Coordinates of C-alpha atoms in Angstrom, one line a residue:
X1 CA -5.9 24.8 28.8
X2 CA -8.2 22.6 30.9
X3 CA -11.1 24.8 30.1
X4 CA -10.3 24.4 26.4
X5 CA -10.2 20.7 26.7
X6 CA -13.5 20.7 28.6
X7 CA -15.2 22.8 25.8
X8 CA -13.8 20.5 23.1
X9 CA -15.2 17.4 25.0
X10 CA -18.6 19.1 25.3
X11 CA -18.5 20.0 21.6
X12 CA -17.8 16.4 20.7
X13 CA -20.6 15.1 22.9
X14 CA -23.1 17.7 21.4
X15 CA -22.1 16.7 17.9
X16 CA -22.8 13.1 18.6
X17 CA -26.2 13.9 20.1
X18 CA -27.2 16.4 17.4
X19 CA -26.1 15.1 14.0
X20 CA -23.8 12.1 14.0
X21 CA -25.4 8.8 13.0
X22 CA -24.5 5.6 14.8
X23 CA -24.3 3.5 11.6
X24 CA -23.4 3.9 7.9
X25 CA -26.4 3.8 5.5
X26 CA -26.7 1.5 2.6
X27 CA -27.5 2.3 -1.1
X28 CA -28.9 -0.6 -3.1
X29 CA -27.5 0.5 -6.5
X30 CA -25.0 2.8 -8.1
X31 CA -26.2 6.4 -7.6
X32 CA -26.7 9.3 -10.0
X33 CA -23.5 11.3 -10.1
X34 CA -25.0 14.7 -9.3
X35 CA -27.2 13.3 -6.5
X36 CA -24.3 11.4 -5.1
X37 CA -22.2 14.6 -4.9
X38 CA -25.0 16.4 -3.2
X39 CA -26.0 13.7 -0.7
X40 CA -22.6 12.3 0.2
X41 CA -19.5 14.0 -1.2
X42 CA -20.6 17.6 -0.4
X43 CA -21.6 16.8 3.2
X44 CA -18.6 14.5 3.7
X45 CA -20.8 11.5 4.7
X46 CA -19.9 7.8 4.2
X47 CA -22.2 5.2 2.7
X48 CA -22.1 1.6 1.6
X49 CA -23.2 0.8 -2.0
X50 CA -24.4 -2.7 -2.8
X51 CA -24.0 -4.2 -6.3
X52 CA -21.8 -1.4 -7.6
X53 CA -19.1 -3.7 -8.9
X54 CA -21.1 -7.0 -9.3
X55 CA -20.4 -6.9 -13.0
X56 CA -16.6 -7.0 -12.6
X57 CA -15.0 -10.2 -13.9
X58 CA -12.8 -10.1 -10.8
X59 CA -15.6 -11.4 -8.6
X60 CA -15.7 -14.7 -10.4
X61 CA -12.0 -14.9 -11.6
X62 CA -10.0 -13.8 -8.6
X63 CA -9.3 -17.1 -6.8
X64 CA -5.9 -17.8 -5.3
X65 CA -5.2 -20.4 -8.1
X66 CA -6.1 -17.7 -10.7
X67 CA -3.7 -15.2 -9.2
X68 CA -0.9 -17.8 -9.0
X69 CA -1.4 -18.6 -12.7
X70 CA -1.9 -15.0 -13.9
X71 CA 0.6 -13.0 -11.8
X72 CA 2.3 -15.5 -9.4
X73 CA 5.7 -14.7 -10.8
X74 CA 5.4 -11.0 -10.5
X75 CA 7.6 -9.4 -7.8
X76 CA 5.7 -6.9 -5.7
X77 CA 6.1 -4.8 -2.6
X78 CA 4.9 -6.4 0.6
X79 CA 4.6 -4.9 4.1
X80 CA 5.8 -7.2 6.9
X81 CA 5.2 -6.6 10.6
X82 CA 5.5 -8.8 13.7
X83 CA 1.8 -8.7 14.5
X84 CA -0.1 -7.2 11.5
X85 CA -0.1 -3.6 12.8
X86 CA 1.5 -1.4 10.1
X87 CA 2.0 2.3 10.4
X88 CA 1.0 2.1 14.1
X89 CA 1.9 3.4 17.5
X90 CA 4.3 1.1 19.3
X91 CA 5.5 2.4 22.7
X92 CA 6.8 5.9 22.1
X93 CA 7.2 5.4 18.3
X94 CA 5.1 5.4 15.2
X95 CA 6.4 2.3 13.4
X96 CA 6.2 1.6 9.7
X97 CA 6.4 -1.9 8.2
X98 CA 9.4 -3.5 6.8
X99 CA 9.1 -3.4 3.0
X100 CA 10.1 -6.5 1.1
X101 CA 10.1 -7.4 -2.6
X102 CA 8.6 -10.8 -3.1
X103 CA 6.8 -12.8 -5.8
X104 CA 3.0 -12.9 -5.3
X105 CA 3.2 -16.7 -5.2
X106 CA 5.6 -16.5 -2.2
X107 CA 3.1 -14.2 -0.4
X108 CA 0.2 -16.6 -1.1
X109 CA 2.3 -19.6 0.2
X110 CA 2.8 -17.8 3.5
X111 CA -0.9 -16.6 3.8
X112 CA -2.1 -20.1 3.0
X113 CA 0.3 -21.7 5.5
X114 CA 2.3 -23.6 2.8
X115 CA 5.5 -21.9 3.9
X116 CA 6.4 -20.8 7.4
X117 CA 7.5 -17.2 8.0
X118 CA 7.7 -14.9 11.0
X119 CA 5.4 -11.9 10.9
X120 CA 2.3 -10.9 9.0
X121 CA 2.5 -10.2 5.3
X122 CA 0.2 -7.6 3.7
X123 CA 0.1 -6.4 0.1
X124 CA -0.9 -2.8 0.9
X125 CA 1.3 -0.5 -1.1
X126 CA -0.2 2.8 -2.1
X127 CA 0.6 5.0 -5.2
X128 CA -1.5 2.9 -7.7
X129 CA 0.2 -0.4 -7.2
X130 CA -2.4 -2.2 -9.2
X131 CA -1.5 -0.3 -12.3
X132 CA 2.3 -0.3 -11.7
X133 CA 2.9 -3.7 -10.3
X134 CA 0.0 -5.9 -11.4
X135 CA -1.3 -4.4 -14.7
X136 CA -2.2 -8.0 -15.9
X137 CA -5.2 -7.8 -13.5
X138 CA -6.6 -4.6 -14.8
X139 CA -8.9 -6.3 -17.4
X140 CA -10.7 -7.9 -14.4
X141 CA -11.8 -4.6 -12.9
X142 CA -12.7 -1.1 -14.0
X143 CA -9.9 1.4 -14.0
X144 CA -12.3 3.9 -12.6
X145 CA -15.9 4.0 -11.4
X146 CA -17.8 6.1 -14.0
X147 CA -20.4 7.6 -11.7
X148 CA -17.8 8.6 -9.1
X149 CA -15.5 10.1 -11.8
X150 CA -18.4 12.1 -13.2
X151 CA -19.4 13.3 -9.7
X152 CA -15.8 14.5 -9.0
X153 CA -15.0 15.7 -12.5
X154 CA -11.7 13.7 -12.6
X155 CA -10.3 10.2 -12.8
X156 CA -8.7 8.5 -9.7
X157 CA -5.3 9.6 -8.6
X158 CA -4.5 6.0 -7.7
X159 CA -5.9 2.5 -8.1
X160 CA -4.5 0.2 -5.3
X161 CA -4.6 -3.6 -4.9
X162 CA -4.6 -4.9 -1.3
X163 CA -4.3 -8.6 -0.3
X164 CA -4.0 -9.8 3.3
X165 CA -5.2 -12.1 6.0
X166 CA -7.3 -11.7 9.1
X167 CA -4.3 -10.3 11.2
X168 CA -3.5 -7.5 8.7
X169 CA -4.7 -4.2 10.1
X170 CA -4.8 -0.7 8.6
X171 CA -4.2 1.5 11.6
X172 CA -5.5 5.0 12.5
X173 CA -4.9 7.5 9.7
X174 CA -6.3 10.4 7.8
X175 CA -6.7 10.5 4.0
X176 CA -6.9 13.6 1.9
X177 CA -8.8 11.8 -0.8
X178 CA -12.3 10.7 -1.7
X179 CA -12.1 7.0 -1.4
X180 CA -14.0 4.1 -3.0
X181 CA -13.1 0.8 -1.3
X182 CA -14.1 -2.2 -3.4
X183 CA -14.1 -5.5 -1.5
X184 CA -13.8 -8.4 -4.0
X185 CA -13.5 -11.2 -1.4
X186 CA -13.6 -11.5 2.3
X187 CA -14.5 -8.5 4.5
X188 CA -13.0 -5.4 6.0
X189 CA -14.1 -3.6 9.1
X190 CA -14.0 0.2 9.2
X191 CA -14.3 2.7 12.1
X192 CA -14.8 6.3 11.2
X193 CA -14.1 9.2 13.5
X194 CA -15.8 12.6 13.0
X195 CA -13.8 15.9 12.8
X196 CA -15.1 16.8 16.3
X197 CA -12.8 14.1 17.7
X198 CA -9.7 15.4 16.0
X199 CA -8.4 17.3 19.1
X200 CA -8.2 13.9 21.0
X201 CA -6.0 12.2 18.4
X202 CA -2.3 12.9 19.1
X203 CA -0.9 13.2 15.6
X204 CA 2.8 14.1 15.5
X205 CA 3.7 13.1 19.1
X206 CA 5.6 9.9 18.2
X207 CA 9.1 9.4 16.7
X208 CA 9.1 7.6 13.4
X209 CA 10.6 4.1 13.2
X210 CA 10.6 1.1 10.8
X211 CA 10.3 -2.6 11.7
X212 CA 13.3 -4.7 10.7
X213 CA 13.6 -8.4 11.3
X214 CA 16.8 -9.3 13.1
X215 CA 17.8 -12.6 11.6
X216 CA 20.1 -13.7 14.5
X217 CA 17.3 -13.2 17.0
X218 CA 14.4 -14.1 14.7
X219 CA 12.4 -11.1 16.0
X220 CA 11.3 -7.7 14.8
X221 CA 12.6 -4.5 16.3
X222 CA 11.5 -1.0 15.6
X223 CA 14.5 0.9 14.2
X224 CA 14.6 4.7 13.9
X225 CA 13.5 5.8 10.5
X226 CA 16.4 6.1 8.0
X227 CA 18.8 4.6 10.5
X228 CA 20.9 1.5 9.6
X229 CA 19.9 -1.8 11.1
X230 CA 21.5 -2.8 14.4
X231 CA 20.8 -4.3 17.8
X232 CA 18.5 -2.3 20.1
X233 CA 16.0 -2.9 22.9
X234 CA 12.5 -3.5 21.4
X235 CA 10.2 -1.1 23.1
X236 CA 7.5 -2.0 20.7
X237 CA 4.8 -4.6 20.6
X238 CA 3.8 -6.8 23.5
X239 CA 0.8 -9.0 23.2
X240 CA -1.8 -8.8 20.4
X241 CA -1.7 -5.0 20.1
X242 CA 1.4 -2.8 19.4
X243 CA 1.4 -0.7 22.5
X244 CA -1.1 2.0 23.5
X245 CA -3.6 3.4 21.1
X246 CA -4.5 7.1 21.3
X247 CA -7.6 7.7 23.4
X248 CA -10.8 9.0 22.0
X249 CA -13.7 10.4 24.1
X250 CA -16.0 7.7 25.6
X251 CA -18.8 9.2 23.6
X252 CA -17.2 7.9 20.3
X253 CA -18.3 4.3 21.0
X254 CA -19.6 3.4 17.5
X255 CA -18.9 4.0 13.9
X256 CA -19.8 7.6 13.1
X257 CA -20.4 9.5 9.9
X258 CA -17.8 12.2 9.2
X259 CA -19.2 15.7 8.7
X260 CA -17.7 19.1 8.1
X261 CA -14.4 20.0 6.4
X262 CA -12.7 17.2 4.5
X263 CA -9.2 18.1 5.6
X264 CA -10.3 17.8 9.3
X265 CA -11.5 14.2 9.1
X266 CA -9.3 11.4 10.5
X267 CA -10.7 9.0 7.9
X268 CA -10.3 5.5 9.2
X269 CA -9.2 4.5 12.7
X270 CA -8.7 1.4 14.7
X271 CA -9.6 2.4 18.2
X272 CA -11.0 0.1 20.9
X273 CA -13.5 -0.4 22.3
X274 CA -15.9 -0.1 19.3
X275 CA -19.1 -2.1 19.2
X276 CA -21.3 -2.5 16.1
X277 CA -18.4 -2.1 13.5
X278 CA -19.8 -2.0 10.0
X279 CA -18.8 -5.1 8.0
X280 CA -18.4 -4.9 4.2
X281 CA -18.8 -8.0 2.1
X282 CA -18.5 -8.9 -1.6
X283 CA -19.8 -6.4 -4.1
X284 CA -20.0 -3.5 -1.7
X285 CA -18.3 -0.1 -1.9
X286 CA -17.5 2.0 1.1
X287 CA -17.5 5.7 0.2
X288 CA -15.7 7.7 2.9
X289 CA -13.7 10.8 3.4
X290 CA -10.8 11.3 1.6
X291 CA -9.9 10.2 -5.0
X292 CA -8.6 6.7 -4.6
X293 CA -10.0 3.5 -5.8
X294 CA -9.0 0.5 -3.5
X295 CA -9.4 -3.1 -4.7
X296 CA -8.9 -5.6 -1.9
X297 CA -8.8 -9.4 -2.1
X298 CA -8.8 -11.5 1.0
X299 CA -8.8 -15.3 1.2
X300 CA -12.2 -16.7 1.9
X301 CA -11.4 -17.4 5.5
X302 CA -9.9 -14.0 6.1
X303 CA -11.3 -11.0 7.7
X304 CA -8.7 -8.2 7.6
X305 CA -9.3 -4.9 9.1

């Protein structure tokens, strides 16, 4: 087994030296669908596209005041964690967030500091929550990106709306979709791991759990998945990060372009230490491994990852 691990490490190092770039390239305009498929989707490479959604009304309309007026009373699904790390390793468990149903205005009050609440609140539900929970906002964005739909020969399977603050984190995961991530306001940092690093990511080695806030103790505890709430010793977060993060070879010290088979790419990961993380700003799309269309709104002072 040690010899296999050694060969896998050597393979990862060689891949980094031979063909993995140290940064994600920029495109200055929306690409031709066929060329986009050949240059980016086929080889499984990520890129950042400027000005691809600059014509969307959302860029000028989506202020917090506008959202309050337009959809403030809508009740939506919100992920709540003690420290912003949802779907993350905590001790010996993989802990999912507590899901709450709240009005969007209540979420905005907490994010803006108008109301005190324990934990970090992040609108991050999958399964096309923009269309299902906030259809009133669909006139402000495109339901699909035409050149991407033409390149793939299909419409998006989901259109998601995410809203959070600087402490909200999307932890290490792997998507089986081609993703377009559209940042309307704020910024989001991404770290990509190539398929050659897959052997060093211990998927499936942690017991599932869910955060639940214990009202009497005013603290969150990771409760075994599908188990009723009750007192237990929190073996989870301590400090700013929720327990150990799976190790990746030292050679993976920068954002890397994924290559190879799509189903082997752990799409986005949060793995320290990582210098030179790519920052995405207004009107930019990140095309990475994985057909979803993400729409994210962050308060101007935010910087969620």
